[in-house]
mmCIF file with all atom_site columns, C-alpha atoms and ligand atoms in Angstrom:
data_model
loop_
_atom_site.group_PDB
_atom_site.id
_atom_site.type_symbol
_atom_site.label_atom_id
_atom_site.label_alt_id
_atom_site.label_comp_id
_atom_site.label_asym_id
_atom_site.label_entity_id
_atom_site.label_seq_id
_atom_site.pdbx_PDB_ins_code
_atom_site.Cartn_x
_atom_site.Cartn_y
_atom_site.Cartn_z
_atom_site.occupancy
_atom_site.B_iso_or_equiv
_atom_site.pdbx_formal_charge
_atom_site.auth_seq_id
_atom_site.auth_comp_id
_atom_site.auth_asym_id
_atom_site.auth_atom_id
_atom_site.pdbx_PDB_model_num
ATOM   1   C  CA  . UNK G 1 1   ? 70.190 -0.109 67.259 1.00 58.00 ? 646  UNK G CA  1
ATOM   2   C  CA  . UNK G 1 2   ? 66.545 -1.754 67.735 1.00 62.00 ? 647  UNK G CA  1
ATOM   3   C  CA  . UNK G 1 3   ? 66.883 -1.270 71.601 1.00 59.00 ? 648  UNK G CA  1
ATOM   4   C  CA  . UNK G 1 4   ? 68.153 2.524  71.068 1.00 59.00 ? 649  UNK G CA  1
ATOM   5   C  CA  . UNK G 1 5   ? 64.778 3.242  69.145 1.00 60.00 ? 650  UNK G CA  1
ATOM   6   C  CA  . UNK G 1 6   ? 63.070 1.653  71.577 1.00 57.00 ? 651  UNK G CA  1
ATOM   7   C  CA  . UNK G 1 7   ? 64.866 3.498  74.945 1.00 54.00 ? 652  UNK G CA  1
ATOM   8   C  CA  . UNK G 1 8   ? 64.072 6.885  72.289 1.00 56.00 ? 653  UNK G CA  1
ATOM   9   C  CA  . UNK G 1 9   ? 60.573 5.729  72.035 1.00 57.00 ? 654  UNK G CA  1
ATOM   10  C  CA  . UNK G 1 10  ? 59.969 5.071  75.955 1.00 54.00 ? 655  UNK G CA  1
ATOM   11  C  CA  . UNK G 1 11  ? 62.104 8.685  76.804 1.00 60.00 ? 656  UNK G CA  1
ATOM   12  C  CA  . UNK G 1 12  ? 59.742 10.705 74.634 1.00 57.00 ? 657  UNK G CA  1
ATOM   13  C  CA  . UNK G 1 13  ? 56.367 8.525  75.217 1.00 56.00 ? 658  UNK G CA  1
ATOM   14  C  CA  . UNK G 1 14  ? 56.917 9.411  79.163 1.00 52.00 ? 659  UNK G CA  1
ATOM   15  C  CA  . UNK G 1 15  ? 57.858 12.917 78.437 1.00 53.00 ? 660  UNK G CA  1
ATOM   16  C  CA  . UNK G 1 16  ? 54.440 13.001 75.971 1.00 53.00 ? 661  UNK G CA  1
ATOM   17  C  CA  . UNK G 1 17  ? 52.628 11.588 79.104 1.00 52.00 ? 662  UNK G CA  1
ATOM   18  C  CA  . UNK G 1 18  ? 53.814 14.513 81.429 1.00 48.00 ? 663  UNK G CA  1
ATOM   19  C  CA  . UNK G 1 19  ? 52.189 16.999 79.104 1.00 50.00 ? 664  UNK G CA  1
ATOM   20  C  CA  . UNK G 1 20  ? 49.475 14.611 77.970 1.00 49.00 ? 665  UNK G CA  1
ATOM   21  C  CA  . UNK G 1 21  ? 45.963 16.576 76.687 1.00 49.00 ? 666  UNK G CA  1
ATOM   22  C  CA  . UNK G 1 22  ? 42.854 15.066 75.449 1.00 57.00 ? 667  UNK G CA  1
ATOM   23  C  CA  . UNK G 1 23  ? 43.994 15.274 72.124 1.00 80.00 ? 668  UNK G CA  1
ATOM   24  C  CA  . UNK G 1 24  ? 46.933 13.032 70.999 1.00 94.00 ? 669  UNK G CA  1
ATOM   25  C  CA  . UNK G 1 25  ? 49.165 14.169 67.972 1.00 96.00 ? 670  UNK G CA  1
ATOM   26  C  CA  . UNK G 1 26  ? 47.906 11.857 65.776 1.00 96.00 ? 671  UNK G CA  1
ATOM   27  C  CA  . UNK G 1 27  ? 44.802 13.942 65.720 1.00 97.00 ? 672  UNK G CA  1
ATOM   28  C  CA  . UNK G 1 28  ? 46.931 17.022 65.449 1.00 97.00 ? 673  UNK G CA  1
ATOM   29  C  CA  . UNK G 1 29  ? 48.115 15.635 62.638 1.00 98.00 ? 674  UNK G CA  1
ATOM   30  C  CA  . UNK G 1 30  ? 44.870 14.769 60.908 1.00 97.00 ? 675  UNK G CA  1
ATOM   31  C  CA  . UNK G 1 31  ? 43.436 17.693 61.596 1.00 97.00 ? 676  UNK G CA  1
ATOM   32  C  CA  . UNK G 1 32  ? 46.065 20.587 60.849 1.00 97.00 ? 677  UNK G CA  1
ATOM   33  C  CA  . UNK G 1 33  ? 48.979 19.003 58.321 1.00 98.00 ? 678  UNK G CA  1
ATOM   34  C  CA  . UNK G 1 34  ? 47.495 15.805 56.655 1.00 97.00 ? 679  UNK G CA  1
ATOM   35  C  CA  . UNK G 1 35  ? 45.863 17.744 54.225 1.00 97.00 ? 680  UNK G CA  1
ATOM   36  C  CA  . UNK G 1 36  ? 49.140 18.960 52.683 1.00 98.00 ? 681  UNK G CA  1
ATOM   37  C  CA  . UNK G 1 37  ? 51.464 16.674 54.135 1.00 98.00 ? 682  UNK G CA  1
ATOM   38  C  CA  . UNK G 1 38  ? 49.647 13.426 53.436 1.00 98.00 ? 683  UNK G CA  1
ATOM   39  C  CA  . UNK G 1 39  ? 48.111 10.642 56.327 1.00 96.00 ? 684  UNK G CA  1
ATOM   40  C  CA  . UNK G 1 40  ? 51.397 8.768  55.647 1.00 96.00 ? 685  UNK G CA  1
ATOM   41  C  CA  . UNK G 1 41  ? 53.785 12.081 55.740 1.00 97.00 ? 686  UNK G CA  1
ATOM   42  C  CA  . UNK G 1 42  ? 54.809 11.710 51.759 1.00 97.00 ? 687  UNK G CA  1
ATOM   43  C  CA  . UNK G 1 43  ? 53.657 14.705 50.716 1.00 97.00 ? 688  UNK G CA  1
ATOM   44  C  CA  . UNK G 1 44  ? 52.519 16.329 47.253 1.00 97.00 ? 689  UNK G CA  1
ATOM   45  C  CA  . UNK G 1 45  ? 55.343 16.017 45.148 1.00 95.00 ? 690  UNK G CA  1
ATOM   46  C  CA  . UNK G 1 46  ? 56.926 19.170 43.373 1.00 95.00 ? 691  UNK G CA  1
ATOM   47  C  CA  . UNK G 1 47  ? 54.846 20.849 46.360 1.00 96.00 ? 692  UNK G CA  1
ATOM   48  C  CA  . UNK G 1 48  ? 55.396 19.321 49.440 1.00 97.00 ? 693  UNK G CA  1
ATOM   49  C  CA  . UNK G 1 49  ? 58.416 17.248 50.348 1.00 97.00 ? 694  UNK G CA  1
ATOM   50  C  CA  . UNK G 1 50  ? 58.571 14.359 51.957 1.00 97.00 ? 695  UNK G CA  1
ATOM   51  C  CA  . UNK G 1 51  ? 58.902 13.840 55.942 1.00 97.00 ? 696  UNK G CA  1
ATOM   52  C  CA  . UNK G 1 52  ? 59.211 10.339 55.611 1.00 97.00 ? 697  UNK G CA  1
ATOM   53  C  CA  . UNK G 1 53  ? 63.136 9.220  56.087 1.00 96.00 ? 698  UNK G CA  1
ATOM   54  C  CA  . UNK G 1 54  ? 64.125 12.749 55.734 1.00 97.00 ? 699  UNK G CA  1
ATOM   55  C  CA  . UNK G 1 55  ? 62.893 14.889 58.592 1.00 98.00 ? 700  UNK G CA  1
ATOM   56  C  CA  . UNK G 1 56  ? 64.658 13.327 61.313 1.00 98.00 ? 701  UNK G CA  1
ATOM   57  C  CA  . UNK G 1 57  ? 67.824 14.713 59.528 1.00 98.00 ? 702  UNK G CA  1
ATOM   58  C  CA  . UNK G 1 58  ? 67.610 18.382 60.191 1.00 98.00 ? 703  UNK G CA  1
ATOM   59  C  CA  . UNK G 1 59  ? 68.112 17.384 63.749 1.00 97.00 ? 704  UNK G CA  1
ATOM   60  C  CA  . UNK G 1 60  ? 71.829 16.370 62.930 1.00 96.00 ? 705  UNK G CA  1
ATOM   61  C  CA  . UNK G 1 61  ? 72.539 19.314 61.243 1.00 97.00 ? 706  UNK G CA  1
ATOM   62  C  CA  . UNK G 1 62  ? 72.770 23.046 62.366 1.00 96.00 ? 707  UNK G CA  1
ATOM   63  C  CA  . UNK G 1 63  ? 69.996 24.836 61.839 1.00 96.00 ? 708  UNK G CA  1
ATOM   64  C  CA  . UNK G 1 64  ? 67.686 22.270 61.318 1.00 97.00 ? 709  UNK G CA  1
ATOM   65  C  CA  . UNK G 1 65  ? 66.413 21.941 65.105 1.00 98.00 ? 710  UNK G CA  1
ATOM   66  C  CA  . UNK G 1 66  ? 64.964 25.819 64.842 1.00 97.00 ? 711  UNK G CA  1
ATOM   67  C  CA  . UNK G 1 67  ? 63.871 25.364 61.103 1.00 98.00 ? 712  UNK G CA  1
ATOM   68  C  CA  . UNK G 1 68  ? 61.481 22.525 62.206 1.00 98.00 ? 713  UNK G CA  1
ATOM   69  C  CA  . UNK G 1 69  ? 59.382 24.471 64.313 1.00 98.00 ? 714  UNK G CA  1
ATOM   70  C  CA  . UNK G 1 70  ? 60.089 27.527 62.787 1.00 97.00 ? 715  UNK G CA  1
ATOM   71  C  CA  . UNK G 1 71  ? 58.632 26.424 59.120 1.00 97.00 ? 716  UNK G CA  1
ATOM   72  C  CA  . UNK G 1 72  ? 55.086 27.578 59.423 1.00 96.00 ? 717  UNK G CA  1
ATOM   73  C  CA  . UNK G 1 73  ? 53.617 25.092 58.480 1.00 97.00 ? 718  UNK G CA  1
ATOM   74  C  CA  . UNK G 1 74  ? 54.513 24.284 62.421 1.00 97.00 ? 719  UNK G CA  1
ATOM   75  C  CA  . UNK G 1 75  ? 54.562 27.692 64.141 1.00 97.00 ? 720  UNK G CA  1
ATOM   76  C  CA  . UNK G 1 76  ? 51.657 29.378 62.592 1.00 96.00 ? 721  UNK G CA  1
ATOM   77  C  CA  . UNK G 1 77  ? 49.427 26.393 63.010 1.00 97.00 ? 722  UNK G CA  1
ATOM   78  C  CA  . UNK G 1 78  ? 46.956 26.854 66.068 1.00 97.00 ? 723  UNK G CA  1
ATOM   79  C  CA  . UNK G 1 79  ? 48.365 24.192 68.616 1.00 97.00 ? 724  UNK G CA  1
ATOM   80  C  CA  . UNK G 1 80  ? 49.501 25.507 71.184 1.00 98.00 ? 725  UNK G CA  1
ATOM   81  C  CA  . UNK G 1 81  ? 53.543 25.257 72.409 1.00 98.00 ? 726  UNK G CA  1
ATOM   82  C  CA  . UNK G 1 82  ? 52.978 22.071 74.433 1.00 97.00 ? 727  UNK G CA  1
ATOM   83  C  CA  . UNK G 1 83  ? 51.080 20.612 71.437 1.00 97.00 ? 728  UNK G CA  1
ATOM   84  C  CA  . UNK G 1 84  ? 53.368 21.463 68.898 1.00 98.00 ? 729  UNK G CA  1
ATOM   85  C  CA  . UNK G 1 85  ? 56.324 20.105 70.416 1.00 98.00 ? 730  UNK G CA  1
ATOM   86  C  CA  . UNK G 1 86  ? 54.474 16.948 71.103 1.00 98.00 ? 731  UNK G CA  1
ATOM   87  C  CA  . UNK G 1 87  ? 53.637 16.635 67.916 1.00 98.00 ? 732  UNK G CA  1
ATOM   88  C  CA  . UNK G 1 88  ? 56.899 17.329 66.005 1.00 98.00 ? 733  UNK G CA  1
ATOM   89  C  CA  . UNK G 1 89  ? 58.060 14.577 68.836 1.00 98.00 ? 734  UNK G CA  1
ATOM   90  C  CA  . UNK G 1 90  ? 55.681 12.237 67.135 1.00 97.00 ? 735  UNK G CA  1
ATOM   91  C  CA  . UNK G 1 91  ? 55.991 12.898 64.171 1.00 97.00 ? 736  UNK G CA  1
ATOM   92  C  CA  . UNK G 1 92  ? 60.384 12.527 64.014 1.00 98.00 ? 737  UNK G CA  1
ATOM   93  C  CA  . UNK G 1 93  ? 59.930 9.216  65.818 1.00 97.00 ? 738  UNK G CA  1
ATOM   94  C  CA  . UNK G 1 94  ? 56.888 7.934  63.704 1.00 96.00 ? 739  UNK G CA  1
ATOM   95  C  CA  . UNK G 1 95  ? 58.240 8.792  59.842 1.00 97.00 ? 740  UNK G CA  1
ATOM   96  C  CA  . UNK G 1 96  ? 61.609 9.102  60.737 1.00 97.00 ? 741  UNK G CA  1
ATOM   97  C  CA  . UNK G 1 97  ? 63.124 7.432  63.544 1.00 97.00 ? 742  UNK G CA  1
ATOM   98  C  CA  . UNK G 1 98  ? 65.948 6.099  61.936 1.00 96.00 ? 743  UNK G CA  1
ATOM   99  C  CA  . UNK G 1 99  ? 67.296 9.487  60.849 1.00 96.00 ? 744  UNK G CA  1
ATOM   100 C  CA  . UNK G 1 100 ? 67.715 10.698 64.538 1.00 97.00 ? 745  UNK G CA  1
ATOM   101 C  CA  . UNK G 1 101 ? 71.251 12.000 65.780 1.00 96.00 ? 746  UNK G CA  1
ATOM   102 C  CA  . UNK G 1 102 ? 71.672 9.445  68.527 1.00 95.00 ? 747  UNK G CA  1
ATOM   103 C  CA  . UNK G 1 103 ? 71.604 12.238 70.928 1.00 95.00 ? 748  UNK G CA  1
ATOM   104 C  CA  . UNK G 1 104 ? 68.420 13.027 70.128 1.00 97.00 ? 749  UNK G CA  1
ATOM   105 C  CA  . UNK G 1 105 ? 66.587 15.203 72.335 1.00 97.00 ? 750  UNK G CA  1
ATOM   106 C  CA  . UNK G 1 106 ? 62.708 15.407 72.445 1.00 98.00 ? 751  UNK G CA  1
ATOM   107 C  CA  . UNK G 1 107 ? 61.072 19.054 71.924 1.00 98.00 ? 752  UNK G CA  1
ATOM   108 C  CA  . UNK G 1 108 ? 59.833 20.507 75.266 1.00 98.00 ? 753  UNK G CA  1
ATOM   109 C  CA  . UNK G 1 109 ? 57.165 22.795 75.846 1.00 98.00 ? 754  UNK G CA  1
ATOM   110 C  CA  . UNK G 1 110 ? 60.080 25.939 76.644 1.00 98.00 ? 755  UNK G CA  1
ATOM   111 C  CA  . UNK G 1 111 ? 61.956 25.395 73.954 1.00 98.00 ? 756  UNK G CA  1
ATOM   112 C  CA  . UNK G 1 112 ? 59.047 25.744 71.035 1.00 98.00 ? 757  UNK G CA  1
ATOM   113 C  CA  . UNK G 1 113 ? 57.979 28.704 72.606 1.00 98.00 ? 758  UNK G CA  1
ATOM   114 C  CA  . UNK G 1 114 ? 61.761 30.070 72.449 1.00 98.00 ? 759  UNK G CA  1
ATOM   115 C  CA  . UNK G 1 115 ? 62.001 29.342 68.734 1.00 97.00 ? 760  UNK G CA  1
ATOM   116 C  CA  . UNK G 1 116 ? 58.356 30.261 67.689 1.00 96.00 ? 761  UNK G CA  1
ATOM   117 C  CA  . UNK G 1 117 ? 58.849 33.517 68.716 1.00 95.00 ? 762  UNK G CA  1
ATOM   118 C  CA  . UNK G 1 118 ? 61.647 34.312 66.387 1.00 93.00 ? 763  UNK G CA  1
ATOM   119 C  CA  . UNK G 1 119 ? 60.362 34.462 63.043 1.00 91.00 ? 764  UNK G CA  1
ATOM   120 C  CA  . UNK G 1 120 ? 62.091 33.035 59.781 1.00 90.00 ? 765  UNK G CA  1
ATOM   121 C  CA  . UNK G 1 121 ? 62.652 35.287 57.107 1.00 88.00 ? 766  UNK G CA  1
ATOM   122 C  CA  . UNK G 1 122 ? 63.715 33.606 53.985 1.00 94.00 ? 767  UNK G CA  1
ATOM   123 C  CA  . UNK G 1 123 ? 62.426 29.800 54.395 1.00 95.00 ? 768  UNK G CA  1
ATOM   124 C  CA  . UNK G 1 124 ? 63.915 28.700 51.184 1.00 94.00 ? 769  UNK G CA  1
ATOM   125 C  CA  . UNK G 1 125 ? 67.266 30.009 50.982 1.00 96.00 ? 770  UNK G CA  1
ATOM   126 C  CA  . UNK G 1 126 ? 66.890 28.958 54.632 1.00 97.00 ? 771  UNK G CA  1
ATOM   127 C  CA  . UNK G 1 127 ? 65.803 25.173 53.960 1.00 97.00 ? 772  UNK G CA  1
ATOM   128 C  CA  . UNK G 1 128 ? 68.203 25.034 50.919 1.00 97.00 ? 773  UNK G CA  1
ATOM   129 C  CA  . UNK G 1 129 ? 71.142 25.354 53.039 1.00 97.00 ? 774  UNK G CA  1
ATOM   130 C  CA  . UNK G 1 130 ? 70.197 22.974 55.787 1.00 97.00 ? 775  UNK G CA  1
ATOM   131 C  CA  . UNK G 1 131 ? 69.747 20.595 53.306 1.00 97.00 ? 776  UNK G CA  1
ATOM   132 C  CA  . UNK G 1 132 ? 72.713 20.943 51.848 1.00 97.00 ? 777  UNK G CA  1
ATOM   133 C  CA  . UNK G 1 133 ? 74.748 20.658 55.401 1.00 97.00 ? 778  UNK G CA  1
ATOM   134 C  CA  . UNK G 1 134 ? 72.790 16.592 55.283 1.00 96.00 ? 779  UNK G CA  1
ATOM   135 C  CA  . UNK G 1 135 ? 75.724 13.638 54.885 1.00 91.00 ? 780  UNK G CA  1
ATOM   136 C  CA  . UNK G 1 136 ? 75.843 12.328 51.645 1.00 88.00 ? 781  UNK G CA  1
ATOM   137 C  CA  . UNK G 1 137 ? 74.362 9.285  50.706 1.00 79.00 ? 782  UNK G CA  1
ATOM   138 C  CA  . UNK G 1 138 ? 75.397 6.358  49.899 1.00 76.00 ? 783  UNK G CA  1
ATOM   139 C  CA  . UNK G 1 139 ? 72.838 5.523  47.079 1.00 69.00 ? 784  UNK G CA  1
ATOM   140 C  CA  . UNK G 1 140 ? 70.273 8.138  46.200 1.00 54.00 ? 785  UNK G CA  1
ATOM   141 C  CA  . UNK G 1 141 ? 66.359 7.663  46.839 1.00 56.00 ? 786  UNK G CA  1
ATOM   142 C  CA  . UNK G 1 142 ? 63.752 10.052 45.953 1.00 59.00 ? 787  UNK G CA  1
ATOM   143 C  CA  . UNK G 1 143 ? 63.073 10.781 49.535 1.00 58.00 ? 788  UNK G CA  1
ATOM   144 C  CA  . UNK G 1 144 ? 66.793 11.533 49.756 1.00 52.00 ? 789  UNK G CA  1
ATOM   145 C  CA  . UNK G 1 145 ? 66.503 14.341 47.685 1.00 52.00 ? 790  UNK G CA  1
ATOM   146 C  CA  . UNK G 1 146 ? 63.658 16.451 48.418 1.00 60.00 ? 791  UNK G CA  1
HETATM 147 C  C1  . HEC P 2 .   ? 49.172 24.396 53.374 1.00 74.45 ? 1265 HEC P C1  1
HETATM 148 C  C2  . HEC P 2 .   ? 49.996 23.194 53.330 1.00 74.45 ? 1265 HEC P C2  1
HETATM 149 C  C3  . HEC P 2 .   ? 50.702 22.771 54.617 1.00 74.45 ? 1265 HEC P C3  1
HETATM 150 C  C4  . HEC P 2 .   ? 50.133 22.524 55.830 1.00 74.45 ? 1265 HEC P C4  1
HETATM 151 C  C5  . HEC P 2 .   ? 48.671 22.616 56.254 1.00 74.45 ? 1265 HEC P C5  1
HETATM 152 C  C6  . HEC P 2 .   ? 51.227 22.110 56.699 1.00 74.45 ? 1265 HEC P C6  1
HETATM 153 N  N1  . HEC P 2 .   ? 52.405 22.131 56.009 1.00 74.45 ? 1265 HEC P N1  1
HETATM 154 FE FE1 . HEC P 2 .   ? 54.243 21.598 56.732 1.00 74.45 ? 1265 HEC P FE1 1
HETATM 155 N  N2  . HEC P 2 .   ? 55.102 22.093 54.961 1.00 74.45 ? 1265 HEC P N2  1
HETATM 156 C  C7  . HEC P 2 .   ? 54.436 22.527 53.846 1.00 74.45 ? 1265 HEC P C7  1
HETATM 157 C  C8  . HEC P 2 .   ? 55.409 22.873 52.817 1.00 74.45 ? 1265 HEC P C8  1
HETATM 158 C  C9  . HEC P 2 .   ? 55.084 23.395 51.424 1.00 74.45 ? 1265 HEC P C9  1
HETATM 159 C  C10 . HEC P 2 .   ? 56.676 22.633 53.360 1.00 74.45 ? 1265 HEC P C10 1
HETATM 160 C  C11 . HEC P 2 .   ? 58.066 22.884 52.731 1.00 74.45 ? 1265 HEC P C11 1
HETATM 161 C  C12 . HEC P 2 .   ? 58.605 24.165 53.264 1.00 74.45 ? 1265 HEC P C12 1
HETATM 162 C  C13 . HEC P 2 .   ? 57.718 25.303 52.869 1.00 74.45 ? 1265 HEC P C13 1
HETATM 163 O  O1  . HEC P 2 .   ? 57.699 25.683 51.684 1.00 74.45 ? 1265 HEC P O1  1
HETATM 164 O  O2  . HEC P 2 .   ? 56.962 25.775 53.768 1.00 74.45 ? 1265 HEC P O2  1
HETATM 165 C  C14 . HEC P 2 .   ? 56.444 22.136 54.710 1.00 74.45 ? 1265 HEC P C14 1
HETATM 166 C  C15 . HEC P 2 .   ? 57.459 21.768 55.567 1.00 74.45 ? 1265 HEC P C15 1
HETATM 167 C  C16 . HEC P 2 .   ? 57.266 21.278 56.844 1.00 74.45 ? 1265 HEC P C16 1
HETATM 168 C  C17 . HEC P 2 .   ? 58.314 20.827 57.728 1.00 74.45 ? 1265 HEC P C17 1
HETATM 169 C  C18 . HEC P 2 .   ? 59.783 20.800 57.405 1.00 74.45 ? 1265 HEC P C18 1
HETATM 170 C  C19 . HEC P 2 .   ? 60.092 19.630 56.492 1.00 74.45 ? 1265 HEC P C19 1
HETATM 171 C  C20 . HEC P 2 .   ? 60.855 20.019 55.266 1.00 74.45 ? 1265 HEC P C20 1
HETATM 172 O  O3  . HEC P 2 .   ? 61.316 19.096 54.571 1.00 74.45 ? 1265 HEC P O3  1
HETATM 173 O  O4  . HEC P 2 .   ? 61.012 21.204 54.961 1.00 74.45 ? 1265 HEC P O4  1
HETATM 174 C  C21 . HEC P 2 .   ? 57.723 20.456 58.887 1.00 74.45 ? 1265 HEC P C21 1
HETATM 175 C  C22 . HEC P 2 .   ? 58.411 19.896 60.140 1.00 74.45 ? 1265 HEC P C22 1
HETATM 176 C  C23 . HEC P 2 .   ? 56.312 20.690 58.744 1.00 74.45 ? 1265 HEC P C23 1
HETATM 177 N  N3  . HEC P 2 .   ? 56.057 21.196 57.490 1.00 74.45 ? 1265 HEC P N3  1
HETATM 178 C  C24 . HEC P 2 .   ? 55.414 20.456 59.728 1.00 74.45 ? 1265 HEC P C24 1
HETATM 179 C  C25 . HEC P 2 .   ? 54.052 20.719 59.607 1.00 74.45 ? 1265 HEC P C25 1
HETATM 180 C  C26 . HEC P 2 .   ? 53.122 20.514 60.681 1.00 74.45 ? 1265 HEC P C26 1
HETATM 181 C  C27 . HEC P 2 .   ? 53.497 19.987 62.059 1.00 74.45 ? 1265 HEC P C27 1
HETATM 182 C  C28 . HEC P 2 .   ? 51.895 20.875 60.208 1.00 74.45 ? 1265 HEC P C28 1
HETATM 183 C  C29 . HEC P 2 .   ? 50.581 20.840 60.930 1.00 74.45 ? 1265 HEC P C29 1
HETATM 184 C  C30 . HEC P 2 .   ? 50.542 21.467 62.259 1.00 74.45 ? 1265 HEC P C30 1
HETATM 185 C  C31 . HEC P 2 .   ? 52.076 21.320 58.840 1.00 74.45 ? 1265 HEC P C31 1
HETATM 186 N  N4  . HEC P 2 .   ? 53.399 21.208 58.509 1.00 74.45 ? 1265 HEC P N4  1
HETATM 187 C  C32 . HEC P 2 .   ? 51.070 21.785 58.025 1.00 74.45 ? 1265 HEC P C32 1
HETATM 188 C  C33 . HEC P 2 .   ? 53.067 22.646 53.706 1.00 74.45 ? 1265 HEC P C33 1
HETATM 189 C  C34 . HEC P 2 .   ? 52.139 22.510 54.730 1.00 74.45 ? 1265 HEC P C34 1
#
């Protein structure tokens, strides 16, 4: 499992470096989402749920892949396409890594701008039921139940 991370890791590091800016996510991230999401990614709770352990999960479900960029929170933040998928890249393998479908693909450029364009209409009837499509599990945690 360890060497799986670590091949995800390397896969979406050298895809980062292909589209590599001056400004790494990290700073994205402090500068456009910490405020509500927290530096850490645990959020304000009864206001904003947790990323950490969770997010990674709407990427084995359906639904979840478009809801990620589409919650705007993500699309109507200022980054650009290229920065926004490098930073929801960042931020799946940072706070949740080991929540990843194994097949985990990394967010390209293309493929933000394809979902950002189409605009979500009902985000928590929408949310709701991607959450509920999430395996069960086997003890619950507070950040297993957002
Ligand atoms: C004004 C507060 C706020 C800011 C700023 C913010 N978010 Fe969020 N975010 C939320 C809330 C609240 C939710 C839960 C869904 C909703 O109600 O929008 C959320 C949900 C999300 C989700 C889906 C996770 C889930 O469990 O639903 C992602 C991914 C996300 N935000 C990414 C970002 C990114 C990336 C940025 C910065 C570019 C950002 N957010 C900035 C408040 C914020």
């Amino acid at each position: 499992m360890r060497l799986l991370f670590l091949c995800l890791i390397l896969q979406v590091s050298n895809s980062l470096a292909q589209t590599a800016d001056s400004v790494a996510p990290q700073q994205h991230y402090m500068l456009h989402c910490q405020g509500c999401h927290q530096a850490d990614g645990s959020g304000l709770p009864g206001s904003v749920p947790s990323m950490r352990n969770l997010v990674g999960k709407f990427l084995a479900v359906p639904g979840g892949r478009e809801y990620l960029v589409q919650v705007p929170g993500s699309s109507l933040s200022p980054l650009n396409d290229a920065e926004l998928a490098e930073l929801l890249n960042w931020l799946l393998l940072s706070m949740s890594a080991q929540n990843l479908p194994p097949d985990f693909q990394a967010y390209s450029e293309s493929e933000v701008k394809l979902l950002r364009s189409e605009t979500m209409l009902d985000l928590l009837t929408t949310r709701a039921a991607i959450v509920s499509r999430f395996p069960p599990e086997p003890e619950s945690s507070p950040e297993s139940s957002p």
